[in-house]
Amino acid sequence: MKPIQVGLLGVGTVGSGTFKVLARNQNEIKSRAGRGIAITMVADLDVARAQAVVGAGVTVVADARAVIANPEIDIVVELIGGYGIARQLVLEAIAAGKHVVTANKALLAVHGTEIFAAAHARGVMVAFEAAVAGGIPIIKALREGLAANSIQWIAGIINGTTNFILSEMRDKGLDFGVALKDAQRLGYAEADPTFDIEGVDAAHKATLMSAIAFGIPVQFDKAHVEGITQLAATDIKYAEQLGYRIKLLGITKRTPQGIELRVHPSLVPAKRLIANVEGAMNAVMVNGDAVGTTLYYGKGAGAEPTASAVIADLVDITRLHTADAAQRVPHLAFHPDAMSDLRVLPMSEVVTSYYLRLRVADEAGVLAQVTGIVADAGISIDAVLQREADEVGGEGGATEGTQGVPQTDLIILTHDTREGTMNAAIARMQALPSVLAPITRIRKEELA
Amino acid sequence: MKPIQVGLLGVGTVGSGTFKVLARNQNEIKSRAGRGIAITMVADLDVARAQAVVGAGVTVVADARAVIANPEIDIVVELIGGYGIARQLVLEAIAAGKHVVTANKALLAVHGTEIFAAAHARGVMVAFEAAVAGGIPIIKALREGLAANSIQWIAGIINGTTNFILSEMRDKGLDFGVALKDAQRLGYAEADPTFDIEGVDAAHKATLMSAIAFGIPVQFDKAHVEGITQLAATDIKYAEQLGYRIKLLGITKRTPQGIELRVHPSLVPAKRLIANVEGAMNAVMVNGDAVGTTLYYGKGAGAEPTASAVIADLVDITRLHTADAAQRVPHLAFHPDAMSDLRVLPMSEVVTSYYLRLRVADEAGVLAQVTGIVADAGISIDAVLQREADEVGGEGGATEGTQGVPQTDLIILTHDTREGTMNAAIARMQALPSVLAPITRIRKEELA
């Protein structure tokens, strides 16, 4: 049987990696898939560079639509990225009856409902293992491996750039800005790192996992998105002293009131495996009612790890392109007529625990004032740490403030609290004359 | 459409868990599978107990063959265990055209070739996600999620009983016998723990992963099997001082000479995630040429975690029972006509690094004699640690021996060495008059 014919849109890092891995492992892949898989046509604006990557045997065009229009092509791999032309091309490929593989988490998190509906109507598959956590087969684990479970929650380090920066900040005691520059110099962060450091990329991925886990539509607009740009070395150090690490987590959780979907820095107990995931690595914890807590770890980005996921999708499609809809895994794990209408909760309704740091005047009565407000709000305190001048170094410690007032850091860990309640309590504390700087609030997840 | 009909053989821990999870999550499972999944008949020698578990709506029989003979049953789940009657029943179910789900690693590691060939010939699926690492979807990750890769190696903590015992030994400084008794008292080890503590269970699982990873037949008889019964608290303590933990690993590895397949205690760098997997938890590291190193963690046993895997297989079969062979994933990942004939290496040809502990006479010249033998054999030393009387506590330290000779412990870490070469060197060292006790040898894996 002749190989299944694949057309690539975009021959950048992942496209080149996909071509390379398919060529290198073609025998093994064919032995698994039962049929060869061949990239026979690629589209890239830089035709000469693309031709150099794929060699003389592959047709290279500048116009992606020529790939979609080619009746020989069975599967289109979209590696252009972004919401714009990529959306158009994916919809056109579907309309042309092509199966689609994409690594484009932004596209699917925002336009997934439209795209999956079109694919369902046309009877083609849209596969996206590469869109979340690179080479880690987390989409397959969620959609198939854990199919027995009522998923309870997912918490993942799903952005390598920010995890690299946080590792650097902790290892070297750096503040965010310095660590970001290091990451850019070493190629772990892009020149414009906004999508990574502001948590948007992680939120795209969390949105996809949330939909698959709970059977809800993709709802990126409902996600709470908070990055790591406000994190100070001080808080990483205090967290460490309290037995925690700070990680940027993508979290989605089932509650009786609805689904939580949020990305923000989180304190995580240092003894958890996920707290020890360092550098640009990714890891996703999944808790199911039957299986308990599982964890999946690996490289979340890079040419060949991402290619590994793209090709796994190509193998699945090679097996199932002749199958009927009932024989295929539904795009969002649940059959379209059996989706859930669970609502995504606004952040004010999320319940979690908190780390608070208050820069306060080092004078009698301040602790009583602060804890009085906390108690009034019905918030239960887990631990309080007051750092005097001789106990801390650097700017985080007790120092003479600009007004000459002796200052100290007051750190409070709370038990589970509704975010809206916490917001109100923080506002009251912030208004105290003895609170000298904006209060730092970082959420805390025990992940037990 | 009426639910797919499942017959259970054996309503013990896993059988009860499977029934319970299927009942509890039936709506979600149906929404994923596209069709209901119902256990409608079960066989168990204790009919009354089984009936109490499954309730009045399910037919309970004592004779497993009545389930197999029932034309309404689509899938038979074998949860009897062992190589004996289970093999007969699985082959009979296949012959009757039933799909089979089994958690029986022993059966498949020993009789897999016969069983998979029968299933292939009859056109039915034999699914076994539950046979390795309980609820962790590692079979699916290996067979499908990592299908792009030339797998390089797998190293896993795949026996919870021994990992629990090792955690206890390290935490509490216990010797093996005491920790085993604790594990039995707490229900983590069976009354006859032989299969677990001697490494047989882990070797069954490693054998299955090896076949799937490398496309070779299951060859349990070629596995090197070594348990934890000889481990002393002393070695766990020395390993710790050198920056390592001791874990019972199931390892399978591709080398230019053939496939390594071995189970034995291993020193693992303490900073690796897998070194921090404690208690009865399981974790499997998989290294592929494209994806790099990935890790999968979760509960490796227990009623509901194992049921999670059994039901995932039921969902897959529900989707694919009407599919043709080309649309299904091959039993051993590779199509039967594309299996590899890579040989499994005898242990003497395995290359790894070593931890050696020698109880020696505390006198001049001993270190030179020992390291002379190591050098003669062409073995490169990574580190040497000599523990004098005041540096160690307990029986591992330098003490007055029974003959009144002052004794000390000499610990050597080597670089990569062929096991045959190491065996010969150990024999020579053991023959030295100044070596006062049997030499302890534990293999070391960097897992980098």
Coordinates of C-alpha atoms in Angstrom, one line a residue, chain A:
Chain A
M1 CA 0.0 0.0 0.0
K2 CA 1.3 3.4 -0.8
P3 CA 2.1 5.7 2.2
I4 CA -0.5 8.0 3.5
Q5 CA 0.3 11.5 2.0
V6 CA 0.9 14.4 4.4
G7 CA 1.1 18.1 3.5
L8 CA 2.9 20.4 5.9
L9 CA 2.0 24.0 6.3
G10 CA 5.0 25.8 7.8
V11 CA 8.5 24.3 7.8
G12 CA 9.9 26.0 10.9
T13 CA 11.3 24.4 13.9
V14 CA 8.5 21.8 14.5
G15 CA 8.0 21.2 10.8
S16 CA 11.7 20.5 10.2
G17 CA 11.7 18.2 13.3
T18 CA 8.6 16.4 12.0
F19 CA 10.2 15.8 8.6
K20 CA 13.5 14.6 10.3
V21 CA 11.9 12.2 12.8
L22 CA 9.6 10.7 10.1
A23 CA 12.5 10.1 7.9
R24 CA 14.8 8.7 10.6
N25 CA 12.2 6.3 12.1
Q26 CA 10.2 5.5 9.0
N27 CA 10.6 1.8 9.4
E28 CA 9.5 1.6 13.0
I29 CA 6.7 4.0 12.4
K30 CA 5.4 2.0 9.5
S31 CA 5.7 -1.2 11.5
R32 CA 3.5 0.4 14.1
A33 CA 1.0 2.2 11.8
G34 CA 0.7 -0.6 9.3
R35 CA 1.4 1.8 6.5
G36 CA 4.0 4.3 5.6
I37 CA 3.6 8.0 6.3
A38 CA 5.2 10.4 3.9
I39 CA 5.4 14.1 3.8
T40 CA 5.0 14.7 0.0
M41 CA 4.2 18.4 -0.2
V42 CA 5.0 21.4 2.0
A43 CA 4.1 25.1 2.0
D44 CA 6.4 27.8 3.3
L45 CA 6.9 31.4 2.4
D46 CA 10.6 30.8 2.3
V47 CA 10.6 28.1 -0.5
A48 CA 14.3 27.8 -0.8
R49 CA 14.9 27.2 2.9
A50 CA 12.0 24.8 3.0
Q51 CA 13.3 22.9 0.0
A52 CA 16.7 22.6 1.7
V53 CA 15.0 21.0 4.7
V54 CA 12.8 18.5 2.9
G55 CA 15.1 17.7 -0.1
A56 CA 14.4 17.4 -3.8
G57 CA 11.8 14.6 -3.5
V58 CA 9.2 16.8 -1.8
T59 CA 7.1 19.4 -3.6
V60 CA 7.6 22.9 -2.0
V61 CA 5.2 25.7 -2.6
A62 CA 4.7 29.2 -1.2
D63 CA 0.9 28.9 -1.2
A64 CA -0.6 26.8 1.6
R65 CA -3.8 26.6 -0.4
A66 CA -2.0 24.6 -3.1
V67 CA -1.4 21.9 -0.5
I68 CA -5.0 21.9 0.6
A69 CA -6.2 21.7 -3.0
N70 CA -3.9 18.7 -3.8
P71 CA -6.2 15.7 -4.0
E72 CA -3.3 13.3 -3.2
I73 CA -2.9 14.8 0.2
D74 CA -4.8 12.9 3.0
I75 CA -3.6 14.9 6.0
V76 CA -2.7 18.5 6.5
V77 CA -0.4 19.5 9.3
E78 CA -0.8 23.1 10.3
L79 CA 2.3 24.5 12.0
I80 CA 1.9 28.2 11.2
G81 CA 0.5 29.2 14.6
G82 CA -1.7 32.1 15.6
Y83 CA -5.4 32.8 15.2
G84 CA -5.4 34.4 11.8
I85 CA -4.5 32.7 8.6
A86 CA -4.1 29.4 10.5
R87 CA -7.8 29.4 11.3
Q88 CA -8.7 30.1 7.6
L89 CA -6.5 27.3 6.4
V90 CA -7.6 24.7 8.9
L91 CA -11.2 25.4 8.1
E92 CA -10.4 25.2 4.3
A93 CA -8.6 21.9 4.8
I94 CA -11.5 20.5 6.7
A95 CA -13.9 21.7 4.0
A96 CA -11.7 19.9 1.5
G97 CA -12.1 16.7 3.4
K98 CA -8.5 16.6 4.8
H99 CA -7.7 15.4 8.2
V100 CA -5.8 18.0 10.2
V101 CA -3.0 17.8 12.7
T102 CA -2.1 21.0 14.6
A103 CA 0.2 22.1 17.4
N104 CA -1.7 25.4 17.6
K105 CA -3.1 25.7 21.1
A106 CA -4.0 29.4 20.6
L107 CA -6.2 28.6 17.6
L108 CA -8.0 25.7 19.3
A109 CA -8.5 27.4 22.7
V110 CA -10.1 30.3 21.0
H111 CA -11.8 28.9 17.9
G112 CA -12.0 25.2 18.9
T113 CA -15.8 25.0 19.0
E114 CA -16.1 26.3 15.4
I115 CA -13.2 24.0 14.1
F116 CA -14.3 20.8 15.9
A117 CA -17.9 21.3 14.7
A118 CA -16.8 21.8 11.1
A119 CA -14.6 18.6 11.4
H120 CA -17.4 16.6 12.9
A121 CA -19.8 17.7 10.2
R122 CA -17.3 16.9 7.4
G123 CA -16.3 13.5 9.0
V124 CA -12.6 14.3 9.4
M125 CA -10.3 14.3 12.4
V126 CA -8.5 17.3 13.9
A127 CA -5.7 16.0 16.2
F128 CA -3.8 18.2 18.5
E129 CA -1.6 16.1 20.9
A130 CA 1.3 18.6 20.1
A131 CA -0.8 21.5 21.4
V132 CA -0.3 20.7 25.0
A133 CA 2.9 19.8 26.8
G134 CA 4.9 19.0 23.7
G135 CA 5.9 15.3 23.5
I136 CA 4.1 14.2 26.6
P137 CA 1.0 12.2 25.5
I138 CA -1.3 14.1 27.8
I139 CA -4.2 14.5 25.4
K140 CA -4.2 10.8 24.8
A141 CA -4.0 10.1 28.5
L142 CA -6.9 12.4 29.3
R143 CA -9.2 11.4 26.3
E144 CA -8.5 7.6 26.4
G145 CA -6.2 6.4 29.2
L146 CA -8.3 7.9 31.9
A147 CA -11.7 7.4 30.2
A148 CA -13.1 5.5 33.2
N149 CA -12.7 8.4 35.5
S150 CA -14.7 11.4 36.6
I151 CA -11.7 13.7 36.4
Q152 CA -11.5 15.9 39.6
W153 CA -8.7 18.3 38.8
I154 CA -5.6 18.9 36.6
A155 CA -2.6 21.1 37.6
G156 CA 0.2 21.4 35.2
I157 CA 3.5 23.1 34.5
I158 CA 2.7 23.6 30.9
N159 CA 4.9 26.5 29.9
G160 CA 8.6 25.8 29.8
T161 CA 9.8 29.4 29.4
T162 CA 8.2 30.5 32.7
N163 CA 9.3 27.3 34.5
F164 CA 12.9 28.0 33.3
I165 CA 12.7 31.5 34.6
L166 CA 11.2 30.4 38.0
S167 CA 14.0 27.8 38.4
E168 CA 16.6 30.5 37.7
M169 CA 15.0 32.9 40.1
R170 CA 15.1 30.2 42.9
D171 CA 18.5 28.8 42.1
K172 CA 20.3 32.1 41.8
G173 CA 18.1 34.4 43.9
L174 CA 17.3 36.5 40.8
D175 CA 14.4 38.9 40.4
F176 CA 12.1 38.3 37.4
G177 CA 13.6 40.9 35.0
V178 CA 17.1 39.5 35.3
A179 CA 16.0 35.9 34.9
L180 CA 14.0 36.8 31.9
K181 CA 17.0 38.3 30.2
D182 CA 19.0 35.1 31.0
A183 CA 16.2 33.0 29.5
Q184 CA 16.2 35.2 26.3
R185 CA 20.0 35.0 26.0
L186 CA 19.8 31.2 26.3
G187 CA 17.0 30.8 23.8
Y188 CA 14.3 29.7 26.4
A189 CA 12.3 32.9 25.9
E190 CA 11.4 34.7 22.8
A191 CA 12.3 38.3 22.0
D192 CA 8.6 39.2 22.7
P193 CA 7.9 36.8 25.6
T194 CA 4.4 38.3 26.4
F195 CA 2.3 35.2 25.7
D196 CA 4.6 33.1 27.9
I197 CA 5.3 35.3 30.9
E198 CA 1.8 36.7 31.1
G199 CA 0.4 33.2 31.3
V200 CA -1.6 33.3 28.0
D201 CA 0.1 30.3 26.5
A202 CA -0.5 28.2 29.6
A203 CA -4.1 29.4 29.7
H204 CA -4.6 28.2 26.1
K205 CA -3.4 24.7 27.1
A206 CA -5.3 24.7 30.3
T207 CA -8.4 25.6 28.4
L208 CA -8.0 22.6 26.1
M209 CA -7.3 20.2 29.0
S210 CA -10.4 21.6 30.8
A211 CA -12.6 20.9 27.9
I212 CA -11.3 17.3 27.4
A213 CA -11.4 16.5 31.1
F214 CA -14.9 17.8 31.9
G215 CA -16.7 17.6 28.5
I216 CA -17.3 21.3 28.3
P217 CA -16.7 23.5 25.2
V218 CA -13.3 25.4 25.0
Q219 CA -13.8 28.7 26.7
F220 CA -10.5 30.6 26.8
D221 CA -12.4 33.8 27.4
K222 CA -13.5 32.4 30.8
A223 CA -10.0 31.5 32.0
H224 CA -8.3 33.6 34.7
V225 CA -4.9 34.4 33.3
E226 CA -2.1 35.7 35.5
G227 CA 1.6 35.5 34.7
I228 CA 4.9 35.6 36.7
T229 CA 6.0 39.2 36.0
Q230 CA 5.1 40.4 39.4
L231 CA 7.0 37.7 41.3
A232 CA 9.8 38.8 43.6
A233 CA 12.8 36.8 44.6
T234 CA 11.7 37.6 48.2
D235 CA 8.5 35.6 47.9
I236 CA 10.4 32.6 46.4
K237 CA 12.7 32.7 49.4
Y238 CA 9.9 33.0 52.0
A239 CA 8.0 30.2 50.2
E240 CA 11.1 28.0 50.4
Q241 CA 11.4 28.7 54.2
L242 CA 7.8 27.6 54.6
G243 CA 8.4 24.3 52.6
Y244 CA 7.0 25.5 49.3
R245 CA 8.1 26.2 45.7
I246 CA 6.5 28.7 43.4
K247 CA 5.4 27.3 40.1
L248 CA 3.2 28.8 37.3
L249 CA 0.3 26.3 37.2
G250 CA -2.5 25.8 34.8
I251 CA -5.3 24.5 36.9
T252 CA -8.8 23.3 36.1
K253 CA -11.0 21.7 38.7
R254 CA -14.4 20.3 39.1
T255 CA -16.4 21.7 42.0
P256 CA -20.1 21.4 42.9
Q257 CA -20.6 25.0 41.7
G258 CA -18.8 24.6 38.4
I259 CA -15.4 24.4 36.7
E260 CA -12.4 26.3 37.9
L261 CA -10.1 27.4 35.0
R262 CA -7.1 29.5 36.0
V263 CA -3.4 30.2 35.4
H264 CA -1.4 31.9 38.1
P265 CA 1.8 31.4 40.2
S266 CA 1.1 28.9 43.0
L267 CA 2.9 27.8 46.1
V268 CA 3.3 24.0 45.9
P269 CA 4.6 21.8 48.8
A270 CA 8.3 21.2 48.0
K271 CA 8.0 17.5 48.5
R272 CA 5.5 17.0 45.6
L273 CA 7.1 15.7 42.5
I274 CA 5.8 18.6 40.5
A275 CA 7.6 21.0 42.7
N276 CA 10.8 19.4 41.6
V277 CA 10.2 19.8 37.9
E278 CA 13.0 22.2 36.9
G279 CA 14.1 24.2 33.9
A280 CA 12.1 24.1 30.7
M281 CA 10.5 20.8 31.5
N282 CA 6.7 20.3 31.7
A283 CA 4.6 18.1 34.0
V284 CA 0.9 17.6 34.4
M285 CA -0.9 16.1 37.4
V286 CA -4.3 14.6 36.7
N287 CA -6.6 13.5 39.5
G288 CA -9.4 11.1 38.7
D289 CA -11.9 9.6 41.1
A290 CA -10.8 6.0 40.3
V291 CA -7.2 6.3 39.4
G292 CA -6.2 8.9 42.1
T293 CA -3.4 11.3 41.2
T294 CA -1.2 10.6 38.2
L295 CA 1.6 12.7 36.7
Y296 CA 3.0 13.0 33.2
Y297 CA 6.4 14.6 32.7
G298 CA 8.7 15.5 29.8
K299 CA 9.8 18.1 27.4
G300 CA 7.0 20.6 26.6
A301 CA 8.6 22.2 23.6
G302 CA 11.4 21.8 21.0
A303 CA 11.6 20.5 17.5
E304 CA 11.7 16.7 18.1
P305 CA 9.6 16.4 21.2
T306 CA 6.8 18.3 19.5
A307 CA 7.3 16.3 16.3
S308 CA 6.9 13.2 18.5
A309 CA 3.4 14.3 19.3
V310 CA 2.6 15.4 15.7
I311 CA 3.6 12.0 14.4
A312 CA 1.7 10.1 17.0
D313 CA -1.4 11.9 15.7
L314 CA -0.4 11.0 12.1
V315 CA -0.2 7.4 13.2
D316 CA -3.6 7.5 14.8
I317 CA -5.1 9.1 11.7
T318 CA -3.4 6.6 9.5
R319 CA -5.1 3.8 11.4
L320 CA -8.5 5.5 11.7
H321 CA -9.0 7.6 8.5
T322 CA -11.1 4.8 7.1
A323 CA -13.1 4.3 10.3
D324 CA -16.5 5.7 11.0
A325 CA -17.2 8.4 13.6
A326 CA -18.2 5.9 16.3
Q327 CA -14.8 4.2 16.0
R328 CA -12.8 7.4 16.5
V329 CA -12.1 9.2 19.7
P330 CA -14.3 12.3 19.9
H331 CA -12.3 15.5 19.5
L332 CA -13.1 16.8 23.0
A333 CA -13.2 13.3 24.5
F334 CA -17.0 13.4 24.9
H335 CA -19.4 12.9 22.0
P336 CA -20.8 16.2 20.8
D337 CA -24.3 15.3 21.9
A338 CA -23.1 14.4 25.4
M339 CA -21.2 17.6 26.3
S340 CA -21.7 19.1 29.7
D341 CA -23.1 22.5 30.4
L342 CA -21.1 23.0 33.7
R343 CA -20.3 26.7 33.9
V344 CA -16.8 28.0 34.3
L345 CA -16.6 29.9 37.6
P346 CA -15.5 33.5 37.8
M347 CA -12.4 33.9 39.8
S348 CA -14.2 35.5 42.7
E349 CA -16.0 32.1 43.3
V350 CA -12.8 30.0 43.3
V351 CA -11.8 28.5 46.6
T352 CA -8.1 28.0 47.4
S353 CA -5.6 28.8 50.0
Y354 CA -3.3 31.8 50.0
Y355 CA 0.1 33.2 50.8
L356 CA 0.1 36.9 51.7
R357 CA 3.0 39.1 52.3
L358 CA 2.5 42.5 53.9
R359 CA 5.2 45.1 54.3
V360 CA 4.2 46.6 57.6
A361 CA 5.4 49.1 60.1
D362 CA 7.4 47.3 62.8
E363 CA 5.4 48.5 65.7
A364 CA 3.1 47.1 68.4
G365 CA -0.5 46.1 67.5
V366 CA 0.0 45.6 63.7
L367 CA -0.2 41.9 63.8
A368 CA -3.4 42.2 65.9
Q369 CA -4.9 44.6 63.4
V370 CA -4.1 42.4 60.4
T371 CA -5.2 39.1 61.9
G372 CA -8.3 40.8 63.2
I373 CA -9.4 41.7 59.7
V374 CA -8.6 38.1 58.6
A375 CA -10.7 36.7 61.4
D376 CA -13.6 39.1 60.7
A377 CA -13.7 37.8 57.2
G378 CA -14.0 34.2 58.5
I379 CA -10.6 33.3 57.0
S380 CA -8.8 30.6 58.8
I381 CA -5.0 31.1 59.2
D382 CA -2.6 28.2 58.7
A383 CA 0.7 29.9 59.6
V384 CA 2.1 33.3 60.3
L385 CA 5.8 34.2 59.8
Q386 CA 7.2 37.6 60.8
R387 CA 10.6 38.4 59.5
E388 CA 12.7 40.8 61.6
A389 CA 15.6 42.8 60.3
D390 CA 18.3 40.3 61.4
E391 CA 16.5 37.3 59.9
V392 CA 16.3 38.4 56.3
G393 CA 18.7 39.8 53.8
G394 CA 18.1 42.1 50.9
E395 CA 15.1 44.3 50.3
G396 CA 12.6 41.8 51.6
G397 CA 13.6 42.2 55.2
A398 CA 12.9 44.6 57.9
T399 CA 14.5 47.8 57.0
E400 CA 14.4 51.5 57.5
G401 CA 11.8 52.6 55.0
T402 CA 12.0 55.8 53.0
Q403 CA 10.1 57.6 55.7
G404 CA 12.4 56.3 58.4
V405 CA 9.8 53.9 59.8
P406 CA 11.2 50.5 60.8
Q407 CA 9.5 47.9 58.6
T408 CA 9.1 44.2 58.6
D409 CA 7.5 41.5 56.5
L410 CA 4.5 39.7 57.7
I411 CA 3.7 36.5 55.9
I412 CA 0.3 34.7 56.3
L413 CA -0.7 31.3 55.0
T414 CA -4.4 30.8 55.0
H415 CA -6.7 27.7 54.8
D416 CA -9.2 27.4 51.9
T417 CA -11.0 30.7 51.3
R418 CA -13.3 32.0 48.6
E419 CA -11.4 34.4 46.4
G420 CA -14.0 37.1 46.7
T421 CA -13.8 37.0 50.5
M422 CA -10.0 37.2 50.2
N423 CA -10.2 40.2 47.9
A424 CA -12.4 42.1 50.4
A425 CA -10.0 41.2 53.3
I426 CA -7.0 42.3 51.3
A427 CA -8.7 45.6 50.5
R428 CA -9.3 46.2 54.2
M429 CA -5.7 45.3 55.2
Q430 CA -4.3 47.5 52.4
A431 CA -6.2 50.5 53.9
L432 CA -4.4 50.1 57.2
P433 CA -2.0 53.0 57.8
S434 CA 0.6 50.4 59.1
V435 CA 0.6 48.5 55.8
L436 CA 3.3 50.3 53.9
A437 CA 3.3 48.7 50.4
P438 CA 1.0 46.8 48.1
I439 CA 0.1 43.4 49.6
T440 CA 1.5 40.4 47.7
R441 CA -1.0 37.6 47.3
I442 CA 0.0 34.2 45.8
R443 CA -2.4 31.3 45.7
K444 CA -1.3 28.0 47.3
E445 CA -2.2 24.5 46.1
E446 CA -1.6 21.5 48.3
L447 CA -2.2 19.1 45.3
A448 CA -2.8 16.2 47.8

